[in-house]
mmCIF file of C-alpha atoms in Angstrom:
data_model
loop_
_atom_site.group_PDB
_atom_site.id
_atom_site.type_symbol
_atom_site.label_atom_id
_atom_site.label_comp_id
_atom_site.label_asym_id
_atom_site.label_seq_id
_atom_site.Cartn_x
_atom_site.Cartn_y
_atom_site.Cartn_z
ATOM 1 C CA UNK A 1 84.981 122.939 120.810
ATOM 2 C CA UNK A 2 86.028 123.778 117.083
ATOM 3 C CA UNK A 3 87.091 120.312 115.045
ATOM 4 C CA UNK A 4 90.550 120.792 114.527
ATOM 5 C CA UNK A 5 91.380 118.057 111.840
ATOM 6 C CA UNK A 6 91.165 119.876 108.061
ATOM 7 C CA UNK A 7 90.275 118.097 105.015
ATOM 8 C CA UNK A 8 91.079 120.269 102.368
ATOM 9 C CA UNK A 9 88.300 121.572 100.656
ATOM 10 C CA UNK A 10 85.799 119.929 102.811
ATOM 11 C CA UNK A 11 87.061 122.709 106.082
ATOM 12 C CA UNK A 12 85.372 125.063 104.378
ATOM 13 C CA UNK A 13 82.057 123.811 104.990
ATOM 14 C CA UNK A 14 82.721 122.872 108.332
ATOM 15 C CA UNK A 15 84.425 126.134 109.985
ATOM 16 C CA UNK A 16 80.983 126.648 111.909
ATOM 17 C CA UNK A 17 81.316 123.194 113.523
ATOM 18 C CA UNK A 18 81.255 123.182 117.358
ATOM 19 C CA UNK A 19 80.454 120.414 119.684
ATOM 20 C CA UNK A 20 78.915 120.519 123.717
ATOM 21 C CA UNK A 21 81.912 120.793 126.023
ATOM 22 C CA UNK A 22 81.494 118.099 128.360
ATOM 23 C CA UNK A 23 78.494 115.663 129.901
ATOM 24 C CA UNK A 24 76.972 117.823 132.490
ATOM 25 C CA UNK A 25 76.209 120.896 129.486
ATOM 26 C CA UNK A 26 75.079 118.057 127.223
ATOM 27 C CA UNK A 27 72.766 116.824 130.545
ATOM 28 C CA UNK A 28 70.811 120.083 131.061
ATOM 29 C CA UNK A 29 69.940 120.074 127.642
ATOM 30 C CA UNK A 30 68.731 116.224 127.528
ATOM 31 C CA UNK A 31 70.940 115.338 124.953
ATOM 32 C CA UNK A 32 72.888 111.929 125.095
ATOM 33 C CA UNK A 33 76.631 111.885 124.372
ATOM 34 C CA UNK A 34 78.273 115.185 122.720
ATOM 35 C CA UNK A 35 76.784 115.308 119.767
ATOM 36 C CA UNK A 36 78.001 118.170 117.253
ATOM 37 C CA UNK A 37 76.493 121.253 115.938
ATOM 38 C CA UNK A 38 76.944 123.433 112.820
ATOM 39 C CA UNK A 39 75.495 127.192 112.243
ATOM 40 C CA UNK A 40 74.184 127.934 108.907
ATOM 41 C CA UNK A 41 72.621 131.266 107.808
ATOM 42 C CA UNK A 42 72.156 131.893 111.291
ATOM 43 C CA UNK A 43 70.715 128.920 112.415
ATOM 44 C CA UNK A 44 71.951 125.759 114.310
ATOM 45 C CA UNK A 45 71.455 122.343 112.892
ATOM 46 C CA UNK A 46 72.495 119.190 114.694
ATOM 47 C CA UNK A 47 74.708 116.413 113.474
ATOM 48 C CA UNK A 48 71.982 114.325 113.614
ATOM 49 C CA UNK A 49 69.607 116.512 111.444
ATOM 50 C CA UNK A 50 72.883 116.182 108.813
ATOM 51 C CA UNK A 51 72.896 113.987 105.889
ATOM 52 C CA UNK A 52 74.321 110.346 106.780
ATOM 53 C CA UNK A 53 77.400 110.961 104.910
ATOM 54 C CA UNK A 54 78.263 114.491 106.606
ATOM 55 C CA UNK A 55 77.331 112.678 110.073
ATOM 56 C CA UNK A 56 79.738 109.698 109.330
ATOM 57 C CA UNK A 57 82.175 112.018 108.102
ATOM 58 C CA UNK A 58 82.094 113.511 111.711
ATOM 59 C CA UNK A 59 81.907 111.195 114.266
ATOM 60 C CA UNK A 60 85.313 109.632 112.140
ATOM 61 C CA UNK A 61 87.061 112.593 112.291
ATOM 62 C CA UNK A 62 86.062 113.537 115.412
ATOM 63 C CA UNK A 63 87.460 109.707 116.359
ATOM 64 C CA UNK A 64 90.856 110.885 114.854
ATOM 65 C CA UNK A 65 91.155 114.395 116.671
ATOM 66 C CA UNK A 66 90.828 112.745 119.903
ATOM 67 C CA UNK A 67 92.988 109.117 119.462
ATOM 68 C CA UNK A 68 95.135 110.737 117.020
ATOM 69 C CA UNK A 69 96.329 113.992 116.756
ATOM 70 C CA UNK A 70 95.900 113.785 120.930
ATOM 71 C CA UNK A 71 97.584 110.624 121.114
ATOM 72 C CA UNK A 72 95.237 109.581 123.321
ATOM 73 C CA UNK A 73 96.579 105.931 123.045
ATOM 74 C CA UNK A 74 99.071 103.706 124.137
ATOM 75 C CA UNK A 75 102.267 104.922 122.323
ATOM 76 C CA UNK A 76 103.869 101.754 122.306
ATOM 77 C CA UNK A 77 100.870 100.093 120.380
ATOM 78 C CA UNK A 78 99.979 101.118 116.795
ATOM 79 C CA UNK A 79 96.646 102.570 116.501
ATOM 80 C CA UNK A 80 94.920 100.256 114.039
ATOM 81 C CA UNK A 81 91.234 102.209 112.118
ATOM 82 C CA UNK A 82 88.796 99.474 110.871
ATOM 83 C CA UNK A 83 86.222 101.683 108.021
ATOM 84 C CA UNK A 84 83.447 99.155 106.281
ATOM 85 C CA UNK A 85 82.007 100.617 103.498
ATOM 86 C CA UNK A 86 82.358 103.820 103.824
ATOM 87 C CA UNK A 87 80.746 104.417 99.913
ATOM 88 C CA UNK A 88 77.580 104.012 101.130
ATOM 89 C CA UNK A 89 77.060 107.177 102.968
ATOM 90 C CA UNK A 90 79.735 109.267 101.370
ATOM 91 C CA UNK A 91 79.603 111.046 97.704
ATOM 92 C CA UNK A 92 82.833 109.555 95.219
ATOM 93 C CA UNK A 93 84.342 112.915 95.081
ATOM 94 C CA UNK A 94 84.331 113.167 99.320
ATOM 95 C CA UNK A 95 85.774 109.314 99.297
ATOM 96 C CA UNK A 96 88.715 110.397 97.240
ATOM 97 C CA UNK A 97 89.548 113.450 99.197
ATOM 98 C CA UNK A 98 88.949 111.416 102.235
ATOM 99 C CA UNK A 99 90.967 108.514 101.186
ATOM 100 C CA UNK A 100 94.019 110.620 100.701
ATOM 101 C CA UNK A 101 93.842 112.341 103.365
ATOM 102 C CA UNK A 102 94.161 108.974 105.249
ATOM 103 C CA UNK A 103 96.984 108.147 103.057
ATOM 104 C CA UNK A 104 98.641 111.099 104.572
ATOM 105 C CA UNK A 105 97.595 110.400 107.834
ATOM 106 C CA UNK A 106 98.980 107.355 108.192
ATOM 107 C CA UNK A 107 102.431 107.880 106.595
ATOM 108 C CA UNK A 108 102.705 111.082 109.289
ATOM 109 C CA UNK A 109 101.320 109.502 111.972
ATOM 110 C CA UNK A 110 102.196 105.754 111.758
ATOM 111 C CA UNK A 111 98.483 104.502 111.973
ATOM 112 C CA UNK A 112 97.436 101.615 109.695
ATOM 113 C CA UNK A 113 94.059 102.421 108.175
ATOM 114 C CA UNK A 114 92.035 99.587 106.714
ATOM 115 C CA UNK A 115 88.970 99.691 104.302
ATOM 116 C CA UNK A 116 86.445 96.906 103.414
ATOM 117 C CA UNK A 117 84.691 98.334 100.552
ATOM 118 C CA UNK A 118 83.389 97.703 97.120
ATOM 119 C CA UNK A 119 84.357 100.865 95.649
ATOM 120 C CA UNK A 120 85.926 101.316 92.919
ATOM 121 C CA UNK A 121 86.663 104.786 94.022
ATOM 122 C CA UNK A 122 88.399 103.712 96.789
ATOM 123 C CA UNK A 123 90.074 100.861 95.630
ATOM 124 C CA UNK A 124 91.487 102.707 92.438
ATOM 125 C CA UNK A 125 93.286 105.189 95.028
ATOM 126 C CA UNK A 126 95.544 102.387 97.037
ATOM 127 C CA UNK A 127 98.363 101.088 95.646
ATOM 128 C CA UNK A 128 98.173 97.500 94.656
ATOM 129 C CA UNK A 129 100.474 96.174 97.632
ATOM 130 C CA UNK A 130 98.135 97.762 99.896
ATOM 131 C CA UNK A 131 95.216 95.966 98.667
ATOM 132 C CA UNK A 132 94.038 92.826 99.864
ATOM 133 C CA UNK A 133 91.429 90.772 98.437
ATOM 134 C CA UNK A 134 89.491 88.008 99.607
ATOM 135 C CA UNK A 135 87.873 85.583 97.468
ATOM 136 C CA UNK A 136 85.723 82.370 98.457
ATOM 137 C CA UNK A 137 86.527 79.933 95.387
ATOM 138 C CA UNK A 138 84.473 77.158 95.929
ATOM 139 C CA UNK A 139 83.798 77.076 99.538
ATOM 140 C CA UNK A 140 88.124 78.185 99.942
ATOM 141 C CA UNK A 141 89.067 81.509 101.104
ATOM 142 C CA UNK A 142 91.842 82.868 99.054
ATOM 143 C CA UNK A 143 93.664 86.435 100.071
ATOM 144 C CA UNK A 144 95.373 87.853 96.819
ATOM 145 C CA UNK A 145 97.977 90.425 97.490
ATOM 146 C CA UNK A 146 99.343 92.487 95.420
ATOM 147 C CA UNK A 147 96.186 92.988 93.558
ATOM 148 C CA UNK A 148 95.295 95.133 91.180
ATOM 149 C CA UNK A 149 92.494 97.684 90.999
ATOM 150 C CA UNK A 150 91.166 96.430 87.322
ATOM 151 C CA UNK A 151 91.275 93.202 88.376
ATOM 152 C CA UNK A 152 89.762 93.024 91.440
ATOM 153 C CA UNK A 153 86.767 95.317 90.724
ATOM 154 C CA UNK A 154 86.047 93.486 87.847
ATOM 155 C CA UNK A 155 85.090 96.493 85.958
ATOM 156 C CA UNK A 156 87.954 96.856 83.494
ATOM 157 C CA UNK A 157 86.938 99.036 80.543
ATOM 158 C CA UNK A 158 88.402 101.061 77.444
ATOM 159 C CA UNK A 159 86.925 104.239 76.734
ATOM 160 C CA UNK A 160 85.048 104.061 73.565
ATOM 161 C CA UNK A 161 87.410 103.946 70.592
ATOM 162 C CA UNK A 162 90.206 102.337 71.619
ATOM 163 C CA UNK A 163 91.756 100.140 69.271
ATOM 164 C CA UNK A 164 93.531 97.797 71.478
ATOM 165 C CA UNK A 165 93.501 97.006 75.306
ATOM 166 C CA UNK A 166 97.386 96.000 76.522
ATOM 167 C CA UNK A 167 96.932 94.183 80.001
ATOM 168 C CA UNK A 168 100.450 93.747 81.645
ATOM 169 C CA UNK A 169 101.421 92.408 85.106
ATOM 170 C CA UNK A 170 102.618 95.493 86.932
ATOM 171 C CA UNK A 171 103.360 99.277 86.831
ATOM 172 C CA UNK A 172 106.828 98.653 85.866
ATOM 173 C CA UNK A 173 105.681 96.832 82.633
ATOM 174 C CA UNK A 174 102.964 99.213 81.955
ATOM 175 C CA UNK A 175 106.058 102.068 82.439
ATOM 176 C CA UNK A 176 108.210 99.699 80.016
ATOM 177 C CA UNK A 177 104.936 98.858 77.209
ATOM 178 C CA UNK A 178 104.183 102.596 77.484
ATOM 179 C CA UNK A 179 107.702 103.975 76.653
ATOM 180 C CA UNK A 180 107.754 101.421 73.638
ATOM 181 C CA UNK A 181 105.270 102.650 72.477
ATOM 182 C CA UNK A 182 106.244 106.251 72.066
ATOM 183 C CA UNK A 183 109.631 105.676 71.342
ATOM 184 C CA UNK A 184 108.955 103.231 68.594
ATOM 185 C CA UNK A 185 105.738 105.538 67.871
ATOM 186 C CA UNK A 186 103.529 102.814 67.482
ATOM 187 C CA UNK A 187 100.658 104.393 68.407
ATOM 188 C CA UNK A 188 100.483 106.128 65.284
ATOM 189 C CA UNK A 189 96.902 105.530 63.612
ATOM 190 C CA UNK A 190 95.609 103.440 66.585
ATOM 191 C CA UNK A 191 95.077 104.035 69.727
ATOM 192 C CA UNK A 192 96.181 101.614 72.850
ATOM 193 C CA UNK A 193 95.037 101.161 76.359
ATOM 194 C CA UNK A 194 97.510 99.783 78.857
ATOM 195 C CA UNK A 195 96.500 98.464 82.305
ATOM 196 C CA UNK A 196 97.744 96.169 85.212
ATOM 197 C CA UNK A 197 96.270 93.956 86.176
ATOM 198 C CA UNK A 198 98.155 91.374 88.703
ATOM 199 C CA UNK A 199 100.485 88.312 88.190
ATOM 200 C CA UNK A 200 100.354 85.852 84.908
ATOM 201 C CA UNK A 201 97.880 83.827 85.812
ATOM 202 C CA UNK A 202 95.176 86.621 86.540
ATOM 203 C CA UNK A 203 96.192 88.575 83.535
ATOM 204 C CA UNK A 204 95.339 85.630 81.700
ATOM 205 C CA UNK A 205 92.633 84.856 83.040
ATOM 206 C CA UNK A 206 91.079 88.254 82.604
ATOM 207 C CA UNK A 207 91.939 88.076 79.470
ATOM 208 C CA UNK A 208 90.371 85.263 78.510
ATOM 209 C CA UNK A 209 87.220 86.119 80.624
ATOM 210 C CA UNK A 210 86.736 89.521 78.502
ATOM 211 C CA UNK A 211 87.513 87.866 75.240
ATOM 212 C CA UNK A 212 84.801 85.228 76.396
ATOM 213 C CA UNK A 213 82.076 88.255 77.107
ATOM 214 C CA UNK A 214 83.309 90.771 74.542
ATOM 215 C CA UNK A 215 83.409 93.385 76.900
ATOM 216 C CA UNK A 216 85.413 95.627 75.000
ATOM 217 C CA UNK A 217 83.113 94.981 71.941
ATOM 218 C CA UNK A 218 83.293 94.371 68.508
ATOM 219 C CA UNK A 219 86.918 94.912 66.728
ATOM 220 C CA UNK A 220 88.751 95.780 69.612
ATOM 221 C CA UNK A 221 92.055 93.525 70.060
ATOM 222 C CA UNK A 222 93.016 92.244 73.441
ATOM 223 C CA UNK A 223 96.775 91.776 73.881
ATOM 224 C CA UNK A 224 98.510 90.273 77.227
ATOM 225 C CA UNK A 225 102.502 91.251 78.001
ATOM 226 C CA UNK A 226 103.890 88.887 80.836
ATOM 227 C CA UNK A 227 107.000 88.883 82.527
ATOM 228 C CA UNK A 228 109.375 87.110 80.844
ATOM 229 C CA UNK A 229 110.405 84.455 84.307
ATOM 230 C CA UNK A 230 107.093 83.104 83.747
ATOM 231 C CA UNK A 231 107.113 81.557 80.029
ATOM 232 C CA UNK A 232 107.530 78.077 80.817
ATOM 233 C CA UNK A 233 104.599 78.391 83.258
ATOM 234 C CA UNK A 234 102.622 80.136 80.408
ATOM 235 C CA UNK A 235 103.063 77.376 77.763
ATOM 236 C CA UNK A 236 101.804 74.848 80.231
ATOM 237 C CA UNK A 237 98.566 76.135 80.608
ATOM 238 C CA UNK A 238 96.668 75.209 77.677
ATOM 239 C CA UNK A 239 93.875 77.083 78.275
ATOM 240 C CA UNK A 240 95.815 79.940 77.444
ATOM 241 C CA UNK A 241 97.162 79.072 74.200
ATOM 242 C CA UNK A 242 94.869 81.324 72.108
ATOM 243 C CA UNK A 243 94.780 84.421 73.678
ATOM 244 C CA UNK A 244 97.267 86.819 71.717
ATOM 245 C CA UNK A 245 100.771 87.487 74.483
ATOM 246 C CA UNK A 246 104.171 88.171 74.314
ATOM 247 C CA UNK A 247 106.845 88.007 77.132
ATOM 248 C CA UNK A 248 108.855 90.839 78.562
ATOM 249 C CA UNK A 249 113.146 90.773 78.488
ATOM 250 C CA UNK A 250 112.798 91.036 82.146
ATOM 251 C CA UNK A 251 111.343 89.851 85.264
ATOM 252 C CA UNK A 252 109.284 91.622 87.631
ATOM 253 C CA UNK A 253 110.408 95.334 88.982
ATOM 254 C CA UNK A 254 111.412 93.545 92.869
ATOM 255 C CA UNK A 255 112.876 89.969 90.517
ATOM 256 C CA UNK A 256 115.376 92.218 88.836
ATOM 257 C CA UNK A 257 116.430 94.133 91.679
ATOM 258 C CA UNK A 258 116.707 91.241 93.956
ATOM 259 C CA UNK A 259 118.711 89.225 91.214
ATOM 260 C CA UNK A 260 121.235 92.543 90.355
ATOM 261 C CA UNK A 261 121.915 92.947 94.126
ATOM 262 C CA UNK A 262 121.779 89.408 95.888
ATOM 263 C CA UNK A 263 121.666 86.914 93.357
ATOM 264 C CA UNK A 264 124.518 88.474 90.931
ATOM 265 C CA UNK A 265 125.800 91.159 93.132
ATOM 266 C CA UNK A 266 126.669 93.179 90.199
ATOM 267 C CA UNK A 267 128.696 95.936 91.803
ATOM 268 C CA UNK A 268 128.306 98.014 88.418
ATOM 269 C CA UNK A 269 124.399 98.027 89.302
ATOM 270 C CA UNK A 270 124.053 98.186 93.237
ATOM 271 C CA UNK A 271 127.019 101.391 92.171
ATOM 272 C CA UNK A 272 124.436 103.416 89.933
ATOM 273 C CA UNK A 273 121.245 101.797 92.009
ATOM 274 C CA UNK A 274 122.729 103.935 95.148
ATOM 275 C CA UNK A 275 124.118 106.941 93.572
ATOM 276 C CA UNK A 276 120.776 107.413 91.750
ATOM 277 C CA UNK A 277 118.281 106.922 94.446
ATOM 278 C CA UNK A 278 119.838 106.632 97.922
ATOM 279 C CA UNK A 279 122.104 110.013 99.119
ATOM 280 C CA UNK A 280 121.342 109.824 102.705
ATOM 281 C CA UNK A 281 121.646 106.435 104.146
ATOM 282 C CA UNK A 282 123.839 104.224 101.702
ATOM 283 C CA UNK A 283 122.843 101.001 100.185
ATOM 284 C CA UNK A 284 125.379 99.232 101.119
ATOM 285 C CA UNK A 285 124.046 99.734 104.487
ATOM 286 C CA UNK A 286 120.513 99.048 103.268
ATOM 287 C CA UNK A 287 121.850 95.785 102.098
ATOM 288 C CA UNK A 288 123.758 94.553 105.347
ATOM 289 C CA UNK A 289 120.373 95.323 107.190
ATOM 290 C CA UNK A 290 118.491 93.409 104.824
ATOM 291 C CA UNK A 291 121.093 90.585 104.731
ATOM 292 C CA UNK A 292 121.288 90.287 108.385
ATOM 293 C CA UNK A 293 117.510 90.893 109.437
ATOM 294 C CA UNK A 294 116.220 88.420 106.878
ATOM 295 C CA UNK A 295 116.343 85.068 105.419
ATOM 296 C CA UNK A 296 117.056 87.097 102.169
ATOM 297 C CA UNK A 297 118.350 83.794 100.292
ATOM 298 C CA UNK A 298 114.343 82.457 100.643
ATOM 299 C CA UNK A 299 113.218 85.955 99.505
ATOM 300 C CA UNK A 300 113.147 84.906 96.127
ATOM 301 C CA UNK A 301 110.617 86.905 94.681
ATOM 302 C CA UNK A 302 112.649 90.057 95.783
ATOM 303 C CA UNK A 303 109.640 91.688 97.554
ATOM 304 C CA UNK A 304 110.960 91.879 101.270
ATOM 305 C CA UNK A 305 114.526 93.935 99.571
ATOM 306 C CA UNK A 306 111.516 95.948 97.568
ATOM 307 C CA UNK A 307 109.472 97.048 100.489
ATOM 308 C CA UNK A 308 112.950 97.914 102.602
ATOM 309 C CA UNK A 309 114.092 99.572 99.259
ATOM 310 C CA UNK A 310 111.087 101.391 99.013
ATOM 311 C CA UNK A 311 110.598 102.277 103.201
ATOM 312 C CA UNK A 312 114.113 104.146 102.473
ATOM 313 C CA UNK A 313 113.249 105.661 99.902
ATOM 314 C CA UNK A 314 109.931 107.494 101.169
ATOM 315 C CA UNK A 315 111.986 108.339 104.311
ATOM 316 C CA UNK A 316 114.047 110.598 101.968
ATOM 317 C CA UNK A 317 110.809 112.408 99.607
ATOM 318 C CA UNK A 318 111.021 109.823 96.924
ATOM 319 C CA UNK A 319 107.293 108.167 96.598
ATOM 320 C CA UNK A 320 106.681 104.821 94.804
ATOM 321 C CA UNK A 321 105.594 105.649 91.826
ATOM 322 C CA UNK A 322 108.357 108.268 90.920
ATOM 323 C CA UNK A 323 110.765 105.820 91.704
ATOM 324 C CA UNK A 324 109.375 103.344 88.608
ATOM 325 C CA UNK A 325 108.983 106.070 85.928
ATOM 326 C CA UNK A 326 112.809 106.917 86.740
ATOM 327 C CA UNK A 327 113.902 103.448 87.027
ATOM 328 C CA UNK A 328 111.740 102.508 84.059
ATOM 329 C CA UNK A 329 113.649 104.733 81.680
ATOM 330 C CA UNK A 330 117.260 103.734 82.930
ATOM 331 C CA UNK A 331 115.954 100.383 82.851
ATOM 332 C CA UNK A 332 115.512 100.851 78.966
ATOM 333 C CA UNK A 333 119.264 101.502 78.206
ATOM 334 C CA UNK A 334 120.653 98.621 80.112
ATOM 335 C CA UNK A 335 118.284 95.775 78.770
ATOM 336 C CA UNK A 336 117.747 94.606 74.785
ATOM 337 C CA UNK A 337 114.226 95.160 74.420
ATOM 338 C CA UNK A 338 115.310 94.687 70.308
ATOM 339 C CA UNK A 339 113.467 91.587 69.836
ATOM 340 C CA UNK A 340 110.082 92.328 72.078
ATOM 341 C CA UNK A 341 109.543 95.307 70.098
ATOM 342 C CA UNK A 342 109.423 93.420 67.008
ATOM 343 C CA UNK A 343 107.024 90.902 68.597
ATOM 344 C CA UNK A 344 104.888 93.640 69.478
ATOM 345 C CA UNK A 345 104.892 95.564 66.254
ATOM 346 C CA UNK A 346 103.886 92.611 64.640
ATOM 347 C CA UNK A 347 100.997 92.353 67.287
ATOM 348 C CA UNK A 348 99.608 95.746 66.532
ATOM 349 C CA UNK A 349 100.005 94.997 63.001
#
């Protein structure tokens, strides 16, 4: 039996792949289980004989062409895939390919697909809600989620010849510091990094640990942007006081939406918020759901409306990330950002 499951390029190098039919065949021949079998200039090599990688590779697919695309499960329960460390049988450029075909997977298929890993690969790939991470602080285990990729890898670098290194909070701030930038065309004569890396306090604190190691090295200038609900929290922590930051006009991306719909109900905004981005199911609809499934009035933070915002949203094409670069640049006209792009001039100065 021919694998049926194709992951792009990889199916190429697997078109030859055939497995024993059933227990008795596999019996005659001494083997134990129904192992697989690939034919290669004319010859046939076992999975076993394969590198560890390729025989991972297999027995997980071969996992998902049975529970999966057979639904050979209970459709009433979610099908639930555990990986650990998958990076340490699998080259970086098969993880990527492998990890988005997953992603794909599981938005077809409703399956929830979880990772433990340490890769960087990996974890650049999943989108910061998505990732959990666990932390033991002094005998306490912390989960952080949303996290961010730089910051929870640890790893965060500027390629050499950067000027400065511009760590903000989210991707709607990096959309927002990046579209200062070239409309104010303050890169000119330098060149700036920007990267997320997770709320305030972890910005700042990565911050202050690469100022602390000079990672980026010598004459390189660190700069943190924070959202601009958070000041007051800022200026409390001392610690902080010397590491070079400005505030954003805004909140965060789910903050603002939550306050423009709930908190103010500004008809003007919820008007161009559903004529923009919702043309199937209405958001007034959205927002009676929300309102009546949910104790939205504790949802301060905004991020249960975000996630049902965003559920719509992919249920009608629109992905994530599309939806901030387009929000980003209305976001632009309807907010003064007059007097943080003087503080940050002046930064870059």
């Amino acid at each position: 039996m021919s694998i049926k499951i194709k992951v792009e390029k990889e199916y190429d190098n697997y078109k030859t792949l055939k497995r024993i039919k059933n227990r008795v065949i596999a019996s005659s021949y001494k083997l134990e289980g129904l192992p697989y079998f690939m034919e290669v200039n004319g010859k046939t090599i076992s999975q076993f004989k394969m590198s560890s990688g390729e025989c991972m590779l297999i027995s997980l697919l071969d996992f998902i062409n049975n529970k999966v695309m057979r639904k050979n499960y209970k459709q009433a329960d979610r099908l639930l895939i555990f990986i650990d460390e998958v990076e340490l049988a699998l080259h970086p450029s098969a993880i990527a390919r492998l990890v988005d075909f997953l992603n794909k997977l599981s938005a077809e298929h409703d399956v929830a697909v979880y990772f433990s890993t340490h890769s960087a690969e990996i974890i650049r790939r999943i989108l910061p809600r998505r990732i959990y991470q666990i932390e033991n602080i002094q005998g306490n285990i912390i989960v952080n989620t949303p996290a961010y990729p730089s910051y929870v890898i640890r790893d965060l670098y500027a390629p050499d010849g950067f000027d400065y290194m511009i760590l903000v909070e989210d991707v709607l701030a990096k959309q927002i510091v990046e579209k200062v930038l070239r409309e104010e065309n303050m890169r000119n004569s330098r060149l700036i990094f920007v990267e997320p890396c997770g709320d305030w306090y972890n910005n700042l604190r990565l911050h202050r640990d690469m100022k602390d190691n000079s990672i980026l090295g010598f004459g390189k200038k660190i700069i943190s942007i924070i959202d601009g609900d958070v000041e007051d929290k800022v200026k409390e922590k001392k610690e902080f006081d010397a590491l070079p930051k400005t505030f954003l006009p805004i909140n965060s991306l789910e903050k603002y939406i939550y306050k423009k719909i709930i908190s103010e109900q500004d008809t003007n905004f919820i008007k161009y918020f559903g004529d923009k981005f919702f043309h199937v199911r209405s958001i007034k609809n959205i927002i009676n759901d929300y309102k009546s499934n949910y104790d939205y009035l504790r949802d301060k933070n905004g991020k249960k409306l975000y996630d049902i915002l965003m559920s719509n949203l992919y249920e009608i094409g629109i992905q994530e990330g599309d939806f901030v670069k387009i929000f980003c640049d209305d976001l632009y006209q309807m907010v003064d950002f007059s007097k943080f792009k003087k503080r940050l001039e002046k930064m870059l100065m």
